[in-house]
Each structure stands twice: as structure tokens, then as C-alpha cells.
Short mmCIF file of C-alpha atoms in Angstrom, two decimals:
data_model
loop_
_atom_site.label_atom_id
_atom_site.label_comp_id
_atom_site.label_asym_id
_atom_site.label_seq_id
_atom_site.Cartn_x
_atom_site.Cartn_y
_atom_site.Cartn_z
CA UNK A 1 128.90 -63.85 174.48
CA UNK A 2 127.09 -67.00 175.21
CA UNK A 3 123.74 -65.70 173.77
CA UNK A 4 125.08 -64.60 170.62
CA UNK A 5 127.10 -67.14 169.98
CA UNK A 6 123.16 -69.38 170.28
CA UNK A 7 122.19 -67.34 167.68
CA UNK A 8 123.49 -68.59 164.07
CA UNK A 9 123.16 -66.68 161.01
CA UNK A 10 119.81 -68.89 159.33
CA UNK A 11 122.10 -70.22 156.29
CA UNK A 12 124.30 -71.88 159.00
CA UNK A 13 120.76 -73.10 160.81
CA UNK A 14 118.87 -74.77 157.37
CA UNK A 15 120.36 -78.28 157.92
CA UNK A 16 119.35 -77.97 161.52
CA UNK A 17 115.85 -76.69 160.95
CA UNK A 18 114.82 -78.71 158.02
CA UNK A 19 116.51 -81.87 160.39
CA UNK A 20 114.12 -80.70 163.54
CA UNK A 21 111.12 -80.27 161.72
CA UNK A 22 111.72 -84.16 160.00
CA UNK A 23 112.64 -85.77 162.98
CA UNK A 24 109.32 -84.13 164.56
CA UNK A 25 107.04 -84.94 161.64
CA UNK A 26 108.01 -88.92 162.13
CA UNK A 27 108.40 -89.03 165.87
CA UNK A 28 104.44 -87.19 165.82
CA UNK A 29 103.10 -90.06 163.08
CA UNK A 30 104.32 -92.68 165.23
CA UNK A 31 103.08 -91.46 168.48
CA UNK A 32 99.71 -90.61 166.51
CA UNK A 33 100.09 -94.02 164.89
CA UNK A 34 100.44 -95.88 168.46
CA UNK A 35 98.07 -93.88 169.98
CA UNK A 36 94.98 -94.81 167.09
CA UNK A 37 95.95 -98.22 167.16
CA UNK A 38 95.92 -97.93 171.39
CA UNK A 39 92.17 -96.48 170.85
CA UNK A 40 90.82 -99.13 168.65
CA UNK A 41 91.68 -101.70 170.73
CA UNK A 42 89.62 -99.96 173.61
CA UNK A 43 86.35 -99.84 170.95
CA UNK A 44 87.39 -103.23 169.77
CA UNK A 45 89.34 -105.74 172.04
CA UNK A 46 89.45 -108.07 169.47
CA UNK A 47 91.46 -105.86 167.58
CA UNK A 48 94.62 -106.89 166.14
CA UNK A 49 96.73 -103.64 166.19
CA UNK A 50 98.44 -103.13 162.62
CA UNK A 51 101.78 -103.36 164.31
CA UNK A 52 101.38 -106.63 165.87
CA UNK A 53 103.92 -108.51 163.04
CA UNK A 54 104.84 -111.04 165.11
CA UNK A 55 104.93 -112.97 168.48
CA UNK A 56 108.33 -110.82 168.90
CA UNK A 57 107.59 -107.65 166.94
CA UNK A 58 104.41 -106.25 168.45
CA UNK A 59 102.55 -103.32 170.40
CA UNK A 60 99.83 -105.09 171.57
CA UNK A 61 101.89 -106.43 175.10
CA UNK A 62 103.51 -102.59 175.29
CA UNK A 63 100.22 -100.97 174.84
CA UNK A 64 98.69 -103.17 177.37
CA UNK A 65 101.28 -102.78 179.96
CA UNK A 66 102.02 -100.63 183.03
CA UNK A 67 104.85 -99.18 181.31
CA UNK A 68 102.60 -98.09 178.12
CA UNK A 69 100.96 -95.61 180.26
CA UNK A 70 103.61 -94.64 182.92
CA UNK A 71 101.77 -91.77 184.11
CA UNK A 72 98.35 -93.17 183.84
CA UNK A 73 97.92 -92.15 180.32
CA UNK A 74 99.09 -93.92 176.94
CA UNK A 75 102.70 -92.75 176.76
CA UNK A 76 101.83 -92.06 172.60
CA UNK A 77 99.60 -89.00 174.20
CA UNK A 78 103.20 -87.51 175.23
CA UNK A 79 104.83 -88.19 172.12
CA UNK A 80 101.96 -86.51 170.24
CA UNK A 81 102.38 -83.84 171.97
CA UNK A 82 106.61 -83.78 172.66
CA UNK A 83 106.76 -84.06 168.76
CA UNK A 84 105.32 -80.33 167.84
CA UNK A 85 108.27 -78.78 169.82
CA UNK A 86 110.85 -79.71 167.19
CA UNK A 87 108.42 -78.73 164.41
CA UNK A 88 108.06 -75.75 165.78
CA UNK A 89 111.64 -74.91 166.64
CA UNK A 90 112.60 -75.82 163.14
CA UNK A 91 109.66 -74.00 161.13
CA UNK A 92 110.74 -70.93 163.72
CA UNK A 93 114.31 -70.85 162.94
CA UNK A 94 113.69 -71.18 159.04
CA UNK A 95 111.55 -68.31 159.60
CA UNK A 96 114.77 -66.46 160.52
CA UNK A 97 113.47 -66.55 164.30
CA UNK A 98 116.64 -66.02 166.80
CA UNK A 99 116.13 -67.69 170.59
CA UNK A 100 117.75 -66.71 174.04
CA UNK A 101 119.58 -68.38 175.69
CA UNK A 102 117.68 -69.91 178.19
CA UNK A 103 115.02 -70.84 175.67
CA UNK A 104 117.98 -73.32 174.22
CA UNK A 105 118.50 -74.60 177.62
CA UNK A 106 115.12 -75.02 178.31
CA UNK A 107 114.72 -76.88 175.05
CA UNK A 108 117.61 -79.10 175.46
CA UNK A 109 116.74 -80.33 178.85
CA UNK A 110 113.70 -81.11 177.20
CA UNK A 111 114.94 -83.18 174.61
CA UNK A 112 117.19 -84.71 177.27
CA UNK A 113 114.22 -85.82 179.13
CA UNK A 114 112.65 -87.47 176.20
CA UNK A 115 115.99 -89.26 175.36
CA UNK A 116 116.17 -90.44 179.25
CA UNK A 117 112.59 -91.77 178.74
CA UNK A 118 113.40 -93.51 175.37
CA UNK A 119 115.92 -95.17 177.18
CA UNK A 120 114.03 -96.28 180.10
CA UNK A 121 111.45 -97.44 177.43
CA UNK A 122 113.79 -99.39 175.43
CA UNK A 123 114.91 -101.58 178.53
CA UNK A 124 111.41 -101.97 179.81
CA UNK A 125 110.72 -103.21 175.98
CA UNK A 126 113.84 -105.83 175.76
CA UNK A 127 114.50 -106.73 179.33
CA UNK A 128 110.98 -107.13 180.68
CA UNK A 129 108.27 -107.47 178.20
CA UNK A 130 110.37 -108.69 176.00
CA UNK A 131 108.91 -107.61 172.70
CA UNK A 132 109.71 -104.83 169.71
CA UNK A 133 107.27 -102.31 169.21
CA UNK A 134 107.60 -100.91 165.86
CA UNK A 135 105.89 -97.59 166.06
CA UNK A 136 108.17 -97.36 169.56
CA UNK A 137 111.11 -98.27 167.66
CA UNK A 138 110.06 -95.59 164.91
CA UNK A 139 109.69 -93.02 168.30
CA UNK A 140 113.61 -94.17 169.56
CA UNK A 141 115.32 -93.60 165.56
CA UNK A 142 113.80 -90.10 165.40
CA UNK A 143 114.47 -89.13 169.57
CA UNK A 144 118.30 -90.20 169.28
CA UNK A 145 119.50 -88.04 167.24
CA UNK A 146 117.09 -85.10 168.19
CA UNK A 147 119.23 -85.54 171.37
CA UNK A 148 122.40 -85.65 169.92
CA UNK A 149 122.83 -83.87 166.98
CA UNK A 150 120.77 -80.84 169.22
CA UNK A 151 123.45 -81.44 172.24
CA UNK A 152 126.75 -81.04 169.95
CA UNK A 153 124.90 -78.08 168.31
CA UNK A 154 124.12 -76.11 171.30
CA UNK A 155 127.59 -77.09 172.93
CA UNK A 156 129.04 -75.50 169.61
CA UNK A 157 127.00 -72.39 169.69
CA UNK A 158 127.93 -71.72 173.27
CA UNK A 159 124.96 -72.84 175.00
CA UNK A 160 127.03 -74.42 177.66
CA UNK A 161 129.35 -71.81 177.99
CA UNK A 162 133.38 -72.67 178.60
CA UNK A 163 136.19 -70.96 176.07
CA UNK A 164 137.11 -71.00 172.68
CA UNK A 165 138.69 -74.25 173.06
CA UNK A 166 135.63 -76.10 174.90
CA UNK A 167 133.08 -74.87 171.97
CA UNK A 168 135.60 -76.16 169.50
CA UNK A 169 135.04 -79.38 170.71
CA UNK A 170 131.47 -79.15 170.63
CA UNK A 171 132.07 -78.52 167.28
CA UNK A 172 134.34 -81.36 166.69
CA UNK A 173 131.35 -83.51 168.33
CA UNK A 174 128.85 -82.01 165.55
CA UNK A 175 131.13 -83.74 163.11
CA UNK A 176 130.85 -86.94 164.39
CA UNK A 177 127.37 -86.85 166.05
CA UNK A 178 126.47 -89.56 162.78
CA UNK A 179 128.72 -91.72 164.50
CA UNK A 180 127.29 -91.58 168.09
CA UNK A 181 124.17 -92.25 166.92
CA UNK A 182 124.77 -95.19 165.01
CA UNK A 183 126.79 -96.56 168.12
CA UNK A 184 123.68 -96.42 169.93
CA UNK A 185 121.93 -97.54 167.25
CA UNK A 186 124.03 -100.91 167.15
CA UNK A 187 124.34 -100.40 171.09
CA UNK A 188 120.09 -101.17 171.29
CA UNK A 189 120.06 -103.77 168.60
CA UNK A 190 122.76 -105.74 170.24
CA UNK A 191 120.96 -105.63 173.94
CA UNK A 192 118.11 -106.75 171.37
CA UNK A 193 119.98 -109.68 169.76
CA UNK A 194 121.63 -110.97 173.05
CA UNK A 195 118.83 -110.40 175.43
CA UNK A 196 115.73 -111.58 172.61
CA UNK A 197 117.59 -113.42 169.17
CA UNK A 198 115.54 -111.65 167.25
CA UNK A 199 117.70 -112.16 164.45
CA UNK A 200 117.30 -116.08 164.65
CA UNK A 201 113.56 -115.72 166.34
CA UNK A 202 112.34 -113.45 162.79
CA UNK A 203 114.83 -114.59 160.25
CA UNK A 204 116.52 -117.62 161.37
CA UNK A 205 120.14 -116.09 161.54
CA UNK A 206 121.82 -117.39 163.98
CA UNK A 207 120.72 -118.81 166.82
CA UNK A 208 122.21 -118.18 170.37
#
């Protein structure tokens, strides 16, 4: 029941797909994006990387850092290559391609490693090296959602398993998934504001 139930009809899986494969196009140009900027500043360390805006919004400190390359490799290489999945899953299912079960479970713990990651990321980004990367912060708007609006969906479908009742709720989720992610939208920029006053520090808005 709990394969079938993964395996929509494709009008019910456009908004998904077309979703997956825009959310993977952006997340890829800002890895890609990162990763050129990372590579000109090896050919040229004089280079100023095109997303250095500000003492506060900048790369150049991320890039440069232990946490930029995590497992001894620019982290942008992961993202470039993390990125095709959803493109892929999205072009498949427009295709009218069906997946098994444990493909979607494979998939989503995926997709939850990437959002674990983000996270870790974003705290090493505000709490330690205290800067805003903007092709990062491009990277953490497209991986949110990916999680989310993929976890509710799969829940719904039956990925998880559970009755009736438990995949109605899933589906209940799916409804409000815009609202999650905003939360942790505002949930970021406020560890941001409190933690960094970037509001005051770029535009002078109040100052903590």
C-alpha cells in the first residue's frame, strides 16, 4: 500500500516537479557561483570575490575557512553536485517516471542530510565567523524548502507508512509547509539580527 500510495498520478506531481527542478537549478548556480569565485581567488589572491558586499556580507572569510571545505574540499563542490538530484527527480517525474519506495526514502534522507548541513553551516556562518555569505544564503532559501515541502509530500504519499489518519496529517502539513518555511526563514534572520545587527550594521535600523 505504501508504494503505491508514493506513486501519484503526474497531474497531481507537476507543482512538485516543476518546484524540484527550480529549487535545483538555483541551489546548482550558487554552488557553481561560490565555487568560480573560490577558484579565482586561488589564480588570483588579490581577488575580490563578487560577493564580498560588505565587511558583514561576504564569502571571502567562509571560503577561506575550515568550515568552507569541511571535508577537505570547497563545500560549493558538494552543492554542485547535491543540486542535479532534484533536477533530475523533477525532469523524471514530469517525464511520467514512477519511483519505489525505497528510492523516496533514499532521496529524502538525502535531502535531510543536506538540510542538517545547511544548518550546521548557518551557525558556523553567524555564531563563529560571523559573516553572511550571499551565494550560501542563496544555497539555505533553495535547501529549506527542498526539505520541507519534500518531507510533508512523502509523509502524504505514504512514504512513512502509519494509517489513513497519520497520512492525513502529512497532508495537512503539505498545506502549511509555506508556513514552516518562512518560520525558519524569520527563525535564521533573527539568530542573524541578535547575534550580528545586521540590520543596523548594513542599513542603520536599529541598533542593539
Amino acid at each position: 500500500m505504501a508504494t503505491e500510495t508514493a506513486q501519484l498520478p503526474p497531474s497531481r506531481r507537476t507543482p512538485y516537479s516543476v518546484f524540484s527542478i527550480l529549487a535545483g537549478v538555483i541551489g546548482l548556480f550558487a554552488s557553481f557561483e561560490l565555487l568560480t569565485e573560490y577558484l579565482k581567488t586561488l589564480v588570483e589572491p588579490d581577488y575580490s570575490p563578487n560577493c564580498d558586499i560588505s565587511v558583514l556580507v561576504t564569502c571571502g572569510p567562509n571560503m577561506a575557512s575550515w568550515q568552507g571545505s569541511i571535508f577537505g574540499f570547497p563545500n560549493a563542490i558538494i552543492g554542485v553536485a547535491a543540486f542535479m538530484a532534484p533536477i533530475i527527480v523533477g525532469v523524471a517525474l514530469l517525464a511520467g517516471a514512477t519511483f519505489k519506495r525505497w528510492f523516496w526514502i533514499v532521496y529524502q534522507i538525502g535531502l535531510l542530510g543536506g538540510y542538517v548541513f545547511v544548518c550546521w553551516l548557518q551557525y558556523q556562518s553567524i555564531y563563529d565567523l560571523g559573516t553572511l555569505c550571499p551565494w550560501c544564503m542563496v544555497v539555505w532559501s533553495v535547501m529549506i524548502p527542498l526539505w520541507w515541502i519534500s518531507l510533508f509530500s512523502n509523509w502524504s504519499r505514504g512514504l512513512f507508512g502509519g494509517s489513513e489518519r497519520f497520512r492525513s496529517v502529512g497532508t495537512t502539513l503539505t498545506q502549511w509547509a509555506w508556513v514552516i518555511i518562512v518560520l525558519n526563514y524569520i527563525a535564521i534572520a533573527a539568530a542573524a539580527q541578535f547575534r550580528l545587527n545586521w540590520l543596523f550594521t548594513e542599513f542603520g535600523i536599529g541598533a542593539f
